[in-house]
Amino acid sequence: MPVPKAELHLHIEGTLEPELAFALAARNGVTLPYADTAALREAYRFSDLQSFLDLYYGLMAVLRTAEDFTELADAYLERAAAQGVRHAEIFFDPQAHTARGIPIGTVVDGLAASLDRAEERYGISTRLIMCFLRDESAESALATLEAAKPYLDRITGVGLDSAEVGHPPAKFREVYEEAARLGLRRVAHAGEEGPASYVREALDVLGVERVDHGLRCMEDPSLVERLARERVPLTLCPLSNVRLRVIDTIERHPLREMIAAGLLVTVNSDDPAYFGGYVGDNFSAVGEALGLGEETLRELARNSFLAAFLEDDEARRERYLGEVEAYVFRGGE
Ligand code: ADE
Ligand code: ZN
């Protein structure tokens, strides 16, 4: 079994494997513009974030009923458990569904039905984080938060995702202020394709507690120093960065430099069905490419639990951290 870990950057819609997409398409009478799963996989050659997002949002057409979302989450949790995941903080994109006429309640109820059984079935504790699409308006984000109010007992926090460049964090100041008033935790994608200044803005204007990706902070030494000093976790997604051409090759991932700079980094999968691997595969990929030793892999696993939103269950965090310390590496993790 791989090292125990938390996954903190995972879009549930990005776990839709081609086989499940075709099964749901058949069940729901949706025609996909691909002949079969092989043809769909062939289309997974992305040139940047936008080229991925176009396919990602398109394929969501197959997700229609609460049961579809339950099946999607069950399939993810089963795979995650096999890769050592003990705790998962799962993003979903309500606007990508409400725009197609699927009520937010259908999405949350469907996901919750799976998450309610996750501990018993897969040994995984879970949290849900709803993301606003930053290429939609601030008004749409506010309306989405309003629509989510009946479901906030199921939702731990808010995030910000989709096309980054040209959509700076400050656009969402108001909705993040409201989220904070409602007691929601706050994270945001920043510094994936966008500049280091978006990372600063996410901290200063949105008050985020974790930064998703944050890779481009490395272009701003004073920002790196601040992130290290304030112990702001970064949720890195190495295979995603390669597939979306944020970096050229996995060997060039700056993970080692980030650790050396004192950053609290974690390794995650982002959209594993599209990017060639789940979180354990991301650990293996950076482990091999960057020659990380056991102690570094253990540190990454430890960081994942330190960065998790487990303040309401510190005993659980301690238990998970104990599992990391007790873990014996056998190679290949
Ligand atoms: N939505 C799903 N995956 C994403 C990513 N890597 N960046 C921004 N938005 C996303
Ligand atoms: Zn992401």
GROMACS .gro file of C-alpha atoms and ligand atoms in nm:
model
  344
    1MET     CA    1   0.000   0.000   0.000
    2PRO     CA    2   0.137   0.347  -0.089
    3VAL     CA    3   0.220   0.607   0.177
    4PRO     CA    4  -0.093   0.747   0.353
    5LYS     CA    5  -0.180   1.092   0.221
    6ALA     CA    6  -0.448   1.358   0.189
    7GLU     CA    7  -0.557   1.482  -0.149
    8LEU     CA    8  -0.633   1.855  -0.138
    9HIS     CA    9  -0.658   1.954  -0.504
   10LEU     CA   10  -0.896   1.732  -0.694
   11HIS     CA   11  -1.180   1.837  -0.924
   12ILE     CA   12  -1.442   1.564  -0.906
   13GLU     CA   13  -1.547   1.638  -1.266
   14GLY     CA   14  -1.183   1.578  -1.361
   15THR     CA   15  -1.210   1.217  -1.244
   16LEU     CA   16  -1.458   1.130  -1.522
   17GLU     CA   17  -1.285   0.842  -1.702
   18PRO     CA   18  -1.378   0.779  -2.067
   19GLU     CA   19  -1.546   0.445  -1.984
   20LEU     CA   20  -1.779   0.605  -1.730
   21ALA     CA   21  -1.842   0.900  -1.963
   22PHE     CA   22  -1.967   0.664  -2.236
   23ALA     CA   23  -2.173   0.458  -1.990
   24LEU     CA   24  -2.343   0.772  -1.856
   25ALA     CA   25  -2.391   0.906  -2.210
   26ALA     CA   26  -2.575   0.586  -2.307
   27ARG     CA   27  -2.786   0.592  -1.992
   28ASN     CA   28  -2.880   0.957  -2.032
   29GLY     CA   29  -2.930   0.962  -2.410
   30VAL     CA   30  -2.640   1.202  -2.467
   31THR     CA   31  -2.445   1.178  -2.793
   32LEU     CA   32  -2.074   1.243  -2.751
   33PRO     CA   33  -1.867   1.380  -3.041
   34TYR     CA   34  -1.621   1.087  -3.014
   35ALA     CA   35  -1.660   0.742  -3.170
   36ASP     CA   36  -1.537   0.553  -2.864
   37THR     CA   37  -1.319   0.575  -2.554
   38ALA     CA   38  -1.000   0.543  -2.760
   39ALA     CA   39  -1.103   0.838  -2.978
   40LEU     CA   40  -1.183   1.040  -2.667
   41ARG     CA   41  -0.845   0.957  -2.512
   42GLU     CA   42  -0.681   1.066  -2.838
   43ALA     CA   43  -0.827   1.411  -2.780
   44TYR     CA   44  -0.633   1.445  -2.453
   45ARG     CA   45  -0.347   1.638  -2.611
   46PHE     CA   46  -0.369   1.976  -2.454
   47SER     CA   47  -0.176   2.285  -2.555
   48ASP     CA   48  -0.271   2.493  -2.252
   49LEU     CA   49  -0.531   2.526  -1.976
   50GLN     CA   50  -0.806   2.655  -2.209
   51SER     CA   51  -0.774   2.363  -2.452
   52PHE     CA   52  -0.826   2.127  -2.158
   53LEU     CA   53  -1.116   2.328  -2.014
   54ASP     CA   54  -1.303   2.316  -2.347
   55LEU     CA   55  -1.301   1.936  -2.345
   56TYR     CA   56  -1.358   1.911  -1.968
   57TYR     CA   57  -1.673   2.127  -1.971
   58GLY     CA   58  -1.799   1.956  -2.288
   59LEU     CA   59  -1.776   1.607  -2.140
   60MET     CA   60  -1.977   1.714  -1.834
   61ALA     CA   61  -2.288   1.692  -2.056
   62VAL     CA   62  -2.313   1.325  -1.952
   63LEU     CA   63  -2.358   1.414  -1.581
   64ARG     CA   64  -2.730   1.465  -1.529
   65THR     CA   65  -2.875   1.293  -1.223
   66ALA     CA   66  -2.778   1.275  -0.857
   67GLU     CA   67  -2.691   0.907  -0.916
   68ASP     CA   68  -2.444   1.010  -1.188
   69PHE     CA   69  -2.258   1.227  -0.938
   70THR     CA   70  -2.271   0.949  -0.678
   71GLU     CA   71  -2.116   0.703  -0.925
   72LEU     CA   72  -1.851   0.954  -1.027
   73ALA     CA   73  -1.745   1.012  -0.666
   74ASP     CA   74  -1.755   0.638  -0.583
   75ALA     CA   75  -1.523   0.565  -0.875
   76TYR     CA   76  -1.278   0.834  -0.760
   77LEU     CA   77  -1.278   0.721  -0.397
   78GLU     CA   78  -1.211   0.361  -0.492
   79ARG     CA   79  -0.909   0.459  -0.700
   80ALA     CA   80  -0.789   0.709  -0.441
   81ALA     CA   81  -0.804   0.449  -0.163
   82ALA     CA   82  -0.584   0.216  -0.370
   83GLN     CA   83  -0.327   0.499  -0.391
   84GLY     CA   84  -0.310   0.558  -0.016
   85VAL     CA   85  -0.556   0.848   0.017
   86ARG     CA   86  -0.697   0.871   0.372
   87HIS     CA   87  -0.856   1.216   0.344
   88ALA     CA   88  -0.986   1.397   0.033
   89GLU     CA   89  -1.096   1.759  -0.004
   90ILE     CA   90  -1.297   1.751  -0.322
   91PHE     CA   91  -1.367   2.045  -0.554
   92PHE     CA   92  -1.679   2.071  -0.765
   93ASP     CA   93  -1.787   2.334  -1.018
   94PRO     CA   94  -2.156   2.415  -0.953
   95GLN     CA   95  -2.183   2.671  -1.235
   96ALA     CA   96  -2.073   2.415  -1.494
   97HIS     CA   97  -2.386   2.219  -1.400
   98THR     CA   98  -2.642   2.489  -1.322
   99ALA     CA   99  -2.563   2.644  -1.663
  100ARG     CA  100  -2.688   2.315  -1.815
  101GLY     CA  101  -3.006   2.316  -1.608
  102ILE     CA  102  -2.884   2.078  -1.338
  103PRO     CA  103  -2.975   2.224  -0.996
  104ILE     CA  104  -2.696   2.264  -0.743
  105GLY     CA  105  -2.898   2.045  -0.504
  106THR     CA  106  -2.879   1.753  -0.748
  107VAL     CA  107  -2.499   1.788  -0.758
  108VAL     CA  108  -2.450   1.824  -0.382
  109ASP     CA  109  -2.698   1.550  -0.291
  110GLY     CA  110  -2.541   1.314  -0.544
  111LEU     CA  111  -2.187   1.377  -0.422
  112ALA     CA  112  -2.295   1.365  -0.056
  113ALA     CA  113  -2.455   1.022  -0.102
  114SER     CA  114  -2.112   0.890  -0.199
  115LEU     CA  115  -1.915   1.088   0.060
  116ASP     CA  116  -2.149   0.975   0.340
  117ARG     CA  117  -2.028   0.617   0.282
  118ALA     CA  118  -1.667   0.701   0.201
  119GLU     CA  119  -1.522   0.633   0.541
  120GLU     CA  120  -1.697   0.301   0.585
  121ARG     CA  121  -1.640   0.180   0.227
  122TYR     CA  122  -1.301   0.325   0.139
  123GLY     CA  123  -1.152   0.440   0.470
  124ILE     CA  124  -1.143   0.801   0.344
  125SER     CA  125  -1.266   1.110   0.530
  126THR     CA  126  -1.387   1.386   0.301
  127ARG     CA  127  -1.470   1.755   0.265
  128LEU     CA  128  -1.643   1.936  -0.023
  129ILE     CA  129  -1.519   2.267  -0.165
  130MET     CA  130  -1.730   2.450  -0.421
  131CYS     CA  131  -1.539   2.648  -0.681
  132PHE     CA  132  -1.647   2.961  -0.863
  133LEU     CA  133  -1.561   2.981  -1.232
  134ARG     CA  134  -1.338   3.287  -1.263
  135ASP     CA  135  -1.421   3.337  -1.632
  136GLU     CA  136  -1.784   3.391  -1.529
  137SER     CA  137  -1.897   3.715  -1.365
  138ALA     CA  138  -1.869   3.813  -1.000
  139GLU     CA  139  -2.251   3.836  -0.997
  140SER     CA  140  -2.277   3.475  -1.111
  141ALA     CA  141  -2.042   3.371  -0.830
  142LEU     CA  142  -2.257   3.558  -0.576
  143ALA     CA  143  -2.573   3.395  -0.712
  144THR     CA  144  -2.402   3.056  -0.686
  145LEU     CA  145  -2.312   3.114  -0.321
  146GLU     CA  146  -2.673   3.220  -0.258
  147ALA     CA  147  -2.803   2.902  -0.426
  148ALA     CA  148  -2.565   2.694  -0.215
  149LYS     CA  149  -2.696   2.831   0.117
  150PRO     CA  150  -2.937   2.540   0.185
  151TYR     CA  151  -2.642   2.299   0.144
  152LEU     CA  152  -2.375   2.472   0.348
  153ASP     CA  153  -2.379   2.201   0.613
  154ARG     CA  154  -2.218   1.984   0.343
  155ILE     CA  155  -1.973   2.242   0.210
  156THR     CA  156  -1.649   2.324   0.391
  157GLY     CA  157  -1.512   2.597   0.169
  158VAL     CA  158  -1.499   2.790  -0.153
  159GLY     CA  159  -1.239   2.790  -0.430
  160LEU     CA  160  -1.173   2.966  -0.759
  161ASP     CA  161  -1.087   2.786  -1.081
  162SER     CA  162  -1.116   2.785  -1.463
  163ALA     CA  163  -0.932   3.018  -1.707
  164GLU     CA  164  -0.690   3.218  -1.494
  165VAL     CA  165  -0.520   3.477  -1.713
  166GLY     CA  166  -0.727   3.797  -1.738
  167HIS     CA  167  -0.942   3.698  -1.439
  168PRO     CA  168  -0.750   3.821  -1.134
  169PRO     CA  169  -0.859   3.720  -0.783
  170ALA     CA  170  -0.974   4.073  -0.690
  171LYS     CA  171  -1.274   4.029  -0.923
  172PHE     CA  172  -1.416   3.798  -0.652
  173ARG     CA  173  -1.352   4.010  -0.341
  174GLU     CA  174  -1.720   4.042  -0.252
  175VAL     CA  175  -1.812   3.675  -0.281
  176TYR     CA  176  -1.508   3.574  -0.073
  177GLU     CA  177  -1.606   3.829   0.194
  178GLU     CA  178  -1.953   3.676   0.205
  179ALA     CA  179  -1.806   3.324   0.217
  180ALA     CA  180  -1.591   3.427   0.515
  181ARG     CA  181  -1.900   3.570   0.691
  182LEU     CA  182  -2.071   3.235   0.638
  183GLY     CA  183  -1.780   3.055   0.806
  184LEU     CA  184  -1.649   2.891   0.489
  185ARG     CA  185  -1.280   2.814   0.437
  186ARG     CA  186  -1.117   2.988   0.141
  187VAL     CA  187  -0.877   2.862  -0.126
  188ALA     CA  188  -0.811   2.975  -0.485
  189HIS     CA  189  -0.619   2.863  -0.790
  190ALA     CA  190  -0.343   3.119  -0.849
  191GLY     CA  191  -0.008   3.115  -1.021
  192GLU     CA  192  -0.084   2.820  -1.249
  193GLU     CA  193  -0.083   3.008  -1.582
  194GLY     CA  194  -0.132   3.346  -1.416
  195PRO     CA  195   0.146   3.560  -1.267
  196ALA     CA  196   0.289   3.562  -0.916
  197SER     CA  197   0.094   3.883  -0.848
  198TYR     CA  198  -0.230   3.676  -0.861
  199VAL     CA  199  -0.095   3.468  -0.571
  200ARG     CA  200  -0.038   3.784  -0.367
  201GLU     CA  201  -0.383   3.910  -0.458
  202ALA     CA  202  -0.546   3.581  -0.356
  203LEU     CA  203  -0.381   3.616  -0.013
  204ASP     CA  204  -0.439   3.989   0.036
  205VAL     CA  205  -0.779   4.043  -0.125
  206LEU     CA  206  -0.950   3.703  -0.092
  207GLY     CA  207  -0.788   3.594   0.234
  208VAL     CA  208  -0.714   3.245   0.107
  209GLU     CA  209  -0.572   2.990   0.349
  210ARG     CA  210  -0.419   2.767   0.081
  211VAL     CA  211  -0.311   2.841  -0.274
  212ASP     CA  212  -0.395   2.590  -0.547
  213HIS     CA  213  -0.091   2.542  -0.774
  214GLY     CA  214   0.093   2.863  -0.681
  215LEU     CA  215   0.380   2.741  -0.896
  216ARG     CA  216   0.466   3.080  -1.042
  217CYS     CA  217   0.534   3.225  -0.697
  218MET     CA  218   0.887   3.109  -0.774
  219GLU     CA  219   0.925   3.414  -1.000
  220ASP     CA  220   0.896   3.643  -0.696
  221PRO     CA  221   1.151   3.575  -0.418
  222SER     CA  222   0.983   3.805  -0.166
  223LEU     CA  223   0.652   3.624  -0.221
  224VAL     CA  224   0.824   3.289  -0.170
  225GLU     CA  225   0.969   3.418   0.155
  226ARG     CA  226   0.625   3.534   0.270
  227LEU     CA  227   0.453   3.205   0.178
  228ALA     CA  228   0.723   3.015   0.368
  229ARG     CA  229   0.707   3.246   0.671
  230GLU     CA  230   0.327   3.233   0.690
  231ARG     CA  231   0.323   2.857   0.625
  232VAL     CA  232   0.069   2.897   0.343
  233PRO     CA  233   0.020   2.553   0.187
  234LEU     CA  234   0.052   2.517  -0.191
  235THR     CA  235  -0.135   2.232  -0.360
  236LEU     CA  236   0.092   2.132  -0.647
  237CYS     CA  237  -0.021   1.906  -0.933
  238PRO     CA  238   0.291   1.795  -1.122
  239LEU     CA  239   0.137   1.574  -1.393
  240SER     CA  240  -0.124   1.843  -1.462
  241ASN     CA  241   0.152   2.101  -1.509
  242VAL     CA  242   0.320   1.884  -1.772
  243ARG     CA  243  -0.002   1.800  -1.958
  244LEU     CA  244  -0.114   2.165  -1.965
  245ARG     CA  245   0.235   2.278  -2.067
  246VAL     CA  246   0.290   2.493  -1.760
  247ILE     CA  247   0.628   2.315  -1.742
  248ASP     CA  248   0.812   2.134  -2.022
  249THR     CA  249   0.887   1.805  -1.849
  250ILE     CA  250   0.839   1.651  -1.508
  251GLU     CA  251   1.218   1.665  -1.458
  252ARG     CA  252   1.192   2.044  -1.468
  253HIS     CA  253   0.932   2.065  -1.193
  254PRO     CA  254   1.062   2.307  -0.924
  255LEU     CA  255   0.939   2.092  -0.634
  256ARG     CA  256   1.287   2.047  -0.486
  257GLU     CA  257   1.357   2.420  -0.501
  258MET     CA  258   1.021   2.489  -0.341
  259ILE     CA  259   1.094   2.252  -0.052
  260ALA     CA  260   1.442   2.403  -0.014
  261ALA     CA  261   1.282   2.749   0.006
  262GLY     CA  262   1.081   2.630   0.307
  263LEU     CA  263   0.743   2.619   0.132
  264LEU     CA  264   0.471   2.392   0.265
  265VAL     CA  265   0.406   2.202  -0.057
  266THR     CA  266   0.167   1.915  -0.120
  267VAL     CA  267   0.132   1.684  -0.422
  268ASN     CA  268  -0.211   1.627  -0.579
  269SER     CA  269  -0.373   1.511  -0.901
  270ASP     CA  270  -0.602   1.800  -1.019
  271ASP     CA  271  -0.796   1.617  -1.296
  272PRO     CA  272  -0.654   1.264  -1.288
  273ALA     CA  273  -0.871   1.115  -1.564
  274TYR     CA  274  -0.724   1.368  -1.807
  275PHE     CA  275  -0.365   1.408  -1.690
  276GLY     CA  276  -0.235   1.054  -1.676
  277GLY     CA  277  -0.252   0.968  -1.310
  278TYR     CA  278  -0.407   0.979  -0.965
  279VAL     CA  279  -0.231   1.123  -0.661
  280GLY     CA  280  -0.013   0.819  -0.595
  281ASP     CA  281   0.098   0.835  -0.959
  282ASN     CA  282   0.192   1.201  -0.904
  283PHE     CA  283   0.401   1.102  -0.601
  284SER     CA  284   0.571   0.830  -0.808
  285ALA     CA  285   0.631   1.061  -1.103
  286VAL     CA  286   0.806   1.334  -0.903
  287GLY     CA  287   0.976   1.076  -0.682
  288GLU     CA  288   1.140   0.913  -0.983
  289ALA     CA  289   1.201   1.219  -1.199
  290LEU     CA  290   1.348   1.428  -0.919
  291GLY     CA  291   1.509   1.141  -0.730
  292LEU     CA  292   1.323   1.213  -0.407
  293GLY     CA  293   1.422   0.999  -0.111
  294GLU     CA  294   1.198   0.844   0.150
  295GLU     CA  295   1.227   1.138   0.386
  296THR     CA  296   1.107   1.384   0.121
  297LEU     CA  297   0.816   1.160   0.025
  298ARG     CA  298   0.728   1.130   0.393
  299GLU     CA  299   0.746   1.510   0.427
  300LEU     CA  300   0.507   1.552   0.132
  301ALA     CA  301   0.264   1.308   0.291
  302ARG     CA  302   0.297   1.481   0.630
  303ASN     CA  303   0.238   1.821   0.467
  304SER     CA  304  -0.083   1.697   0.307
  305PHE     CA  305  -0.234   1.629   0.650
  306LEU     CA  306  -0.091   1.949   0.802
  307ALA     CA  307  -0.257   2.149   0.522
  308ALA     CA  308  -0.593   1.970   0.543
  309PHE     CA  309  -0.905   2.141   0.677
  310LEU     CA  310  -0.920   1.913   0.980
  311GLU     CA  311  -0.942   2.179   1.251
  312ASP     CA  312  -1.277   2.031   1.356
  313ASP     CA  313  -1.115   1.691   1.411
  314GLU     CA  314  -0.757   1.734   1.531
  315ALA     CA  315  -0.757   1.382   1.676
  316ARG     CA  316  -0.804   1.249   1.326
  317ARG     CA  317  -0.521   1.465   1.191
  318GLU     CA  318  -0.292   1.328   1.463
  319ARG     CA  319  -0.394   0.972   1.375
  320TYR     CA  320  -0.317   1.028   1.008
  321LEU     CA  321   0.017   1.193   1.090
  322GLY     CA  322   0.096   0.891   1.306
  323GLU     CA  323   0.026   0.664   1.009
  324VAL     CA  324   0.272   0.865   0.799
  325GLU     CA  325   0.547   0.838   1.061
  326ALA     CA  326   0.487   0.464   1.103
  327TYR     CA  327   0.488   0.395   0.729
  328VAL     CA  328   0.764   0.170   0.597
  329PHE     CA  329   0.869   0.245   0.238
  330ARG     CA  330   0.928  -0.057   0.022
  331GLY     CA  331   1.023   0.125  -0.298
  332GLY     CA  332   0.803   0.230  -0.587
  333GLU     CA  333   0.584   0.465  -0.384
  334ADE     N1  334  -1.061   2.329  -1.347
  334ADE     C1  335  -1.027   2.199  -1.349
  334ADE     N2  336  -0.895   2.186  -1.353
  334ADE     C2  337  -0.842   2.311  -1.352
  334ADE     C3  338  -0.710   2.363  -1.353
  334ADE     N3  339  -0.601   2.285  -1.360
  334ADE     N4  340  -0.695   2.497  -1.351
  334ADE     C4  341  -0.800   2.577  -1.346
  334ADE     N5  342  -0.927   2.532  -1.346
  334ADE     C5  343  -0.947   2.400  -1.347
  335ZN      ZN  344  -0.721   2.257  -1.025
   0.00000   0.00000   0.00000
